[in-house]
Short mmCIF file of N, CA and C in Angstrom, two decimals:
data_model
loop_
_atom_site.label_atom_id
_atom_site.label_comp_id
_atom_site.label_asym_id
_atom_site.label_seq_id
_atom_site.Cartn_x
_atom_site.Cartn_y
_atom_site.Cartn_z
N THR S 172 -11.16 -2.01 -42.74
CA THR S 172 -11.16 -2.94 -43.85
C THR S 172 -12.30 -3.94 -43.66
N ASP S 173 -13.09 -4.13 -44.70
CA ASP S 173 -14.18 -5.09 -44.66
C ASP S 173 -13.75 -6.36 -45.38
N THR S 174 -14.37 -7.47 -45.05
CA THR S 174 -14.02 -8.73 -45.68
C THR S 174 -15.24 -9.61 -45.92
N ASP S 175 -15.15 -10.47 -46.91
CA ASP S 175 -16.16 -11.48 -47.18
C ASP S 175 -15.41 -12.78 -47.46
N LYS S 176 -15.06 -13.52 -46.41
CA LYS S 176 -14.27 -14.74 -46.54
C LYS S 176 -15.09 -15.92 -47.07
N ASN S 177 -16.43 -15.85 -46.93
CA ASN S 177 -17.27 -16.95 -47.35
C ASN S 177 -17.38 -17.07 -48.87
N ASN S 178 -17.10 -16.01 -49.58
CA ASN S 178 -17.19 -15.99 -51.03
C ASN S 178 -15.77 -15.95 -51.59
N LYS S 179 -15.05 -17.07 -51.54
CA LYS S 179 -13.65 -17.15 -51.95
C LYS S 179 -13.51 -16.93 -53.45
N PRO S 180 -12.71 -15.93 -53.87
CA PRO S 180 -12.56 -15.65 -55.30
C PRO S 180 -11.65 -16.68 -55.98
N GLY S 181 -11.82 -16.84 -57.28
CA GLY S 181 -11.00 -17.76 -58.05
C GLY S 181 -9.78 -17.10 -58.67
N GLU S 182 -9.72 -15.75 -58.62
CA GLU S 182 -8.60 -15.03 -59.23
C GLU S 182 -8.40 -13.69 -58.52
N TYR S 183 -7.25 -13.08 -58.81
CA TYR S 183 -6.96 -11.75 -58.28
C TYR S 183 -7.77 -10.71 -59.05
N SER S 184 -8.26 -9.70 -58.35
CA SER S 184 -8.92 -8.58 -59.01
C SER S 184 -8.80 -7.35 -58.12
N VAL S 185 -8.86 -6.17 -58.75
CA VAL S 185 -8.80 -4.92 -58.00
C VAL S 185 -9.51 -3.83 -58.80
N ASN S 186 -10.22 -2.95 -58.10
CA ASN S 186 -10.84 -1.78 -58.72
C ASN S 186 -11.10 -0.75 -57.63
N ASN S 187 -11.36 0.46 -58.03
CA ASN S 187 -11.75 1.46 -57.05
C ASN S 187 -12.91 2.28 -57.59
N PHE S 188 -13.71 2.80 -56.64
CA PHE S 188 -14.90 3.56 -57.00
C PHE S 188 -15.10 4.66 -55.98
N PRO S 189 -15.41 5.87 -56.30
CA PRO S 189 -15.41 6.37 -57.68
C PRO S 189 -14.00 6.63 -58.19
N ASN S 190 -13.86 6.65 -59.48
CA ASN S 190 -12.59 6.93 -60.13
C ASN S 190 -12.87 7.77 -61.37
N PRO S 191 -12.45 9.01 -61.48
CA PRO S 191 -11.61 9.70 -60.49
C PRO S 191 -12.39 10.05 -59.24
N PHE S 192 -11.65 10.28 -58.17
CA PHE S 192 -12.30 10.54 -56.90
C PHE S 192 -11.90 11.91 -56.36
N ASN S 193 -12.76 12.44 -55.51
CA ASN S 193 -12.46 13.71 -54.86
C ASN S 193 -13.26 13.80 -53.59
N PRO S 194 -12.71 13.65 -52.43
CA PRO S 194 -11.32 13.38 -52.07
C PRO S 194 -11.05 11.94 -51.65
N ALA S 195 -12.06 11.05 -51.73
CA ALA S 195 -11.88 9.69 -51.23
C ALA S 195 -12.35 8.66 -52.24
N THR S 196 -11.81 7.46 -52.11
CA THR S 196 -12.22 6.35 -52.96
C THR S 196 -12.15 5.07 -52.15
N ARG S 197 -12.91 4.08 -52.57
CA ARG S 197 -12.89 2.76 -51.94
C ARG S 197 -12.20 1.80 -52.91
N ILE S 198 -11.15 1.12 -52.43
CA ILE S 198 -10.42 0.14 -53.24
C ILE S 198 -10.94 -1.24 -52.86
N ASN S 199 -11.52 -1.92 -53.83
CA ASN S 199 -12.04 -3.29 -53.64
C ASN S 199 -11.05 -4.25 -54.28
N TYR S 200 -10.72 -5.32 -53.57
CA TYR S 200 -9.79 -6.29 -54.13
C TYR S 200 -10.13 -7.70 -53.68
N SER S 201 -9.74 -8.66 -54.50
CA SER S 201 -9.97 -10.08 -54.22
C SER S 201 -8.64 -10.81 -54.32
N ILE S 202 -8.41 -11.71 -53.36
CA ILE S 202 -7.21 -12.54 -53.40
C ILE S 202 -7.63 -14.01 -53.25
N PRO S 203 -7.18 -14.87 -54.18
CA PRO S 203 -7.60 -16.27 -54.14
C PRO S 203 -6.80 -17.12 -53.15
N PHE S 204 -5.68 -16.60 -52.63
CA PHE S 204 -4.83 -17.35 -51.71
C PHE S 204 -4.49 -16.48 -50.51
N GLU S 205 -4.33 -17.11 -49.36
CA GLU S 205 -3.91 -16.35 -48.18
C GLU S 205 -2.47 -15.88 -48.34
N GLY S 206 -2.13 -14.83 -47.65
CA GLY S 206 -0.77 -14.31 -47.70
C GLY S 206 -0.72 -12.86 -47.27
N ASN S 207 0.50 -12.32 -47.25
CA ASN S 207 0.66 -10.91 -46.90
C ASN S 207 0.17 -10.04 -48.05
N VAL S 208 -0.61 -9.02 -47.72
CA VAL S 208 -1.15 -8.10 -48.71
C VAL S 208 -0.70 -6.69 -48.34
N SER S 209 -0.22 -5.94 -49.33
CA SER S 209 0.10 -4.54 -49.09
C SER S 209 -0.52 -3.70 -50.20
N ILE S 210 -1.00 -2.53 -49.81
CA ILE S 210 -1.50 -1.54 -50.76
C ILE S 210 -0.80 -0.24 -50.43
N THR S 211 -0.06 0.29 -51.42
CA THR S 211 0.73 1.49 -51.25
C THR S 211 0.28 2.53 -52.26
N ILE S 212 0.19 3.79 -51.83
CA ILE S 212 -0.20 4.91 -52.68
C ILE S 212 1.05 5.69 -53.06
N PHE S 213 1.17 6.04 -54.35
CA PHE S 213 2.30 6.79 -54.87
C PHE S 213 1.82 8.07 -55.55
N ASN S 214 2.65 9.10 -55.53
CA ASN S 214 2.34 10.31 -56.30
C ASN S 214 2.86 10.15 -57.72
N SER S 215 2.70 11.16 -58.56
CA SER S 215 3.10 11.05 -59.97
C SER S 215 4.61 11.02 -60.15
N LEU S 216 5.38 11.32 -59.10
CA LEU S 216 6.84 11.22 -59.15
C LEU S 216 7.33 9.85 -58.71
N GLY S 217 6.40 8.98 -58.32
CA GLY S 217 6.75 7.63 -57.87
C GLY S 217 7.12 7.56 -56.40
N GLN S 218 6.89 8.63 -55.66
CA GLN S 218 7.18 8.66 -54.23
C GLN S 218 6.03 8.07 -53.44
N THR S 219 6.35 7.26 -52.44
CA THR S 219 5.33 6.70 -51.57
C THR S 219 4.73 7.81 -50.73
N VAL S 220 3.39 7.92 -50.74
CA VAL S 220 2.73 8.93 -49.93
C VAL S 220 1.94 8.30 -48.77
N LYS S 221 1.56 7.01 -48.92
CA LYS S 221 0.81 6.35 -47.85
C LYS S 221 0.80 4.85 -48.08
N GLU S 222 0.90 4.10 -46.99
CA GLU S 222 0.71 2.66 -47.04
C GLU S 222 -0.64 2.37 -46.38
N LEU S 223 -1.60 1.90 -47.18
CA LEU S 223 -2.95 1.67 -46.65
C LEU S 223 -3.00 0.42 -45.78
N ILE S 224 -2.44 -0.68 -46.26
CA ILE S 224 -2.39 -1.90 -45.47
C ILE S 224 -1.10 -2.64 -45.77
N ASN S 225 -0.67 -3.43 -44.82
CA ASN S 225 0.46 -4.33 -44.97
C ASN S 225 0.28 -5.39 -43.90
N GLU S 226 -0.51 -6.41 -44.22
CA GLU S 226 -0.85 -7.42 -43.23
C GLU S 226 -1.26 -8.73 -43.89
N PHE S 227 -1.29 -9.79 -43.10
CA PHE S 227 -1.70 -11.10 -43.56
C PHE S 227 -3.22 -11.12 -43.76
N LYS S 228 -3.65 -11.67 -44.88
CA LYS S 228 -5.08 -11.79 -45.18
C LYS S 228 -5.38 -13.21 -45.65
N ASP S 229 -6.53 -13.72 -45.26
CA ASP S 229 -7.03 -14.98 -45.80
C ASP S 229 -7.56 -14.72 -47.20
N ALA S 230 -7.72 -15.78 -47.99
CA ALA S 230 -8.34 -15.64 -49.30
C ALA S 230 -9.73 -15.04 -49.12
N GLY S 231 -10.09 -14.12 -50.00
CA GLY S 231 -11.41 -13.50 -49.90
C GLY S 231 -11.49 -12.19 -50.62
N LYS S 232 -12.61 -11.52 -50.44
CA LYS S 232 -12.85 -10.20 -51.05
C LYS S 232 -12.76 -9.16 -49.94
N TYR S 233 -12.07 -8.06 -50.24
CA TYR S 233 -11.82 -7.03 -49.24
C TYR S 233 -12.07 -5.65 -49.83
N SER S 234 -12.16 -4.68 -48.94
CA SER S 234 -12.37 -3.31 -49.34
C SER S 234 -11.67 -2.41 -48.33
N VAL S 235 -11.00 -1.36 -48.82
CA VAL S 235 -10.33 -0.41 -47.95
C VAL S 235 -10.58 1.00 -48.49
N GLN S 236 -10.78 1.95 -47.59
CA GLN S 236 -11.05 3.34 -47.96
C GLN S 236 -9.73 4.11 -48.03
N PHE S 237 -9.54 4.91 -49.09
CA PHE S 237 -8.40 5.82 -49.19
C PHE S 237 -8.94 7.24 -49.22
N ASP S 238 -8.53 8.04 -48.24
CA ASP S 238 -8.94 9.43 -48.15
C ASP S 238 -7.73 10.30 -48.49
N GLY S 239 -7.78 10.96 -49.64
CA GLY S 239 -6.68 11.80 -50.09
C GLY S 239 -6.88 13.27 -49.78
N SER S 240 -7.80 13.60 -48.88
CA SER S 240 -8.10 15.00 -48.61
C SER S 240 -6.92 15.77 -48.01
N SER S 241 -5.97 15.07 -47.39
CA SER S 241 -4.81 15.75 -46.82
C SER S 241 -3.65 15.87 -47.82
N LEU S 242 -3.84 15.35 -49.02
CA LEU S 242 -2.79 15.39 -50.04
C LEU S 242 -3.07 16.50 -51.05
N PRO S 243 -2.01 17.04 -51.68
CA PRO S 243 -2.24 18.05 -52.71
C PRO S 243 -2.98 17.45 -53.92
N SER S 244 -3.66 18.30 -54.67
CA SER S 244 -4.34 17.84 -55.88
C SER S 244 -3.31 17.24 -56.83
N GLY S 245 -3.72 16.21 -57.55
CA GLY S 245 -2.81 15.59 -58.50
C GLY S 245 -3.26 14.19 -58.84
N ILE S 246 -2.40 13.47 -59.52
CA ILE S 246 -2.66 12.09 -59.92
C ILE S 246 -1.94 11.17 -58.95
N TYR S 247 -2.65 10.16 -58.46
CA TYR S 247 -2.09 9.19 -57.54
C TYR S 247 -2.30 7.79 -58.08
N TYR S 248 -1.36 6.92 -57.78
CA TYR S 248 -1.40 5.52 -58.21
C TYR S 248 -1.36 4.64 -56.99
N TYR S 249 -1.96 3.45 -57.10
CA TYR S 249 -1.81 2.50 -56.01
C TYR S 249 -1.26 1.20 -56.56
N LYS S 250 -0.52 0.52 -55.70
CA LYS S 250 0.06 -0.78 -56.03
C LYS S 250 -0.40 -1.77 -54.97
N ILE S 251 -0.94 -2.89 -55.42
CA ILE S 251 -1.33 -3.95 -54.51
C ILE S 251 -0.42 -5.15 -54.75
N SER S 252 0.11 -5.70 -53.68
CA SER S 252 0.96 -6.89 -53.74
C SER S 252 0.38 -7.94 -52.82
N SER S 253 0.40 -9.19 -53.30
CA SER S 253 -0.13 -10.29 -52.50
C SER S 253 0.60 -11.56 -52.84
N GLY S 254 0.99 -12.31 -51.84
CA GLY S 254 1.65 -13.59 -52.06
C GLY S 254 2.94 -13.44 -52.82
N SER S 255 3.21 -14.42 -53.69
CA SER S 255 4.46 -14.37 -54.46
C SER S 255 4.28 -13.65 -55.76
#
């Protein structure tokens, strides 16, 4: 996971590139407040297939790589949770 704490964001944001991806994508996200952050990947049935991160983060911009090459072809969703 990469971070840029010096450029504190003013709001929450999230995106991934490339989208659609095959077989990997980079999820970029910004959090304006420190707190626990989790990113979870789900399949189209709503089942959890992977937890990318679940840890305390300072306010800042971050990036995490998701490699789905070990997963079957299909549609996947991610959920990011931070703070309250």
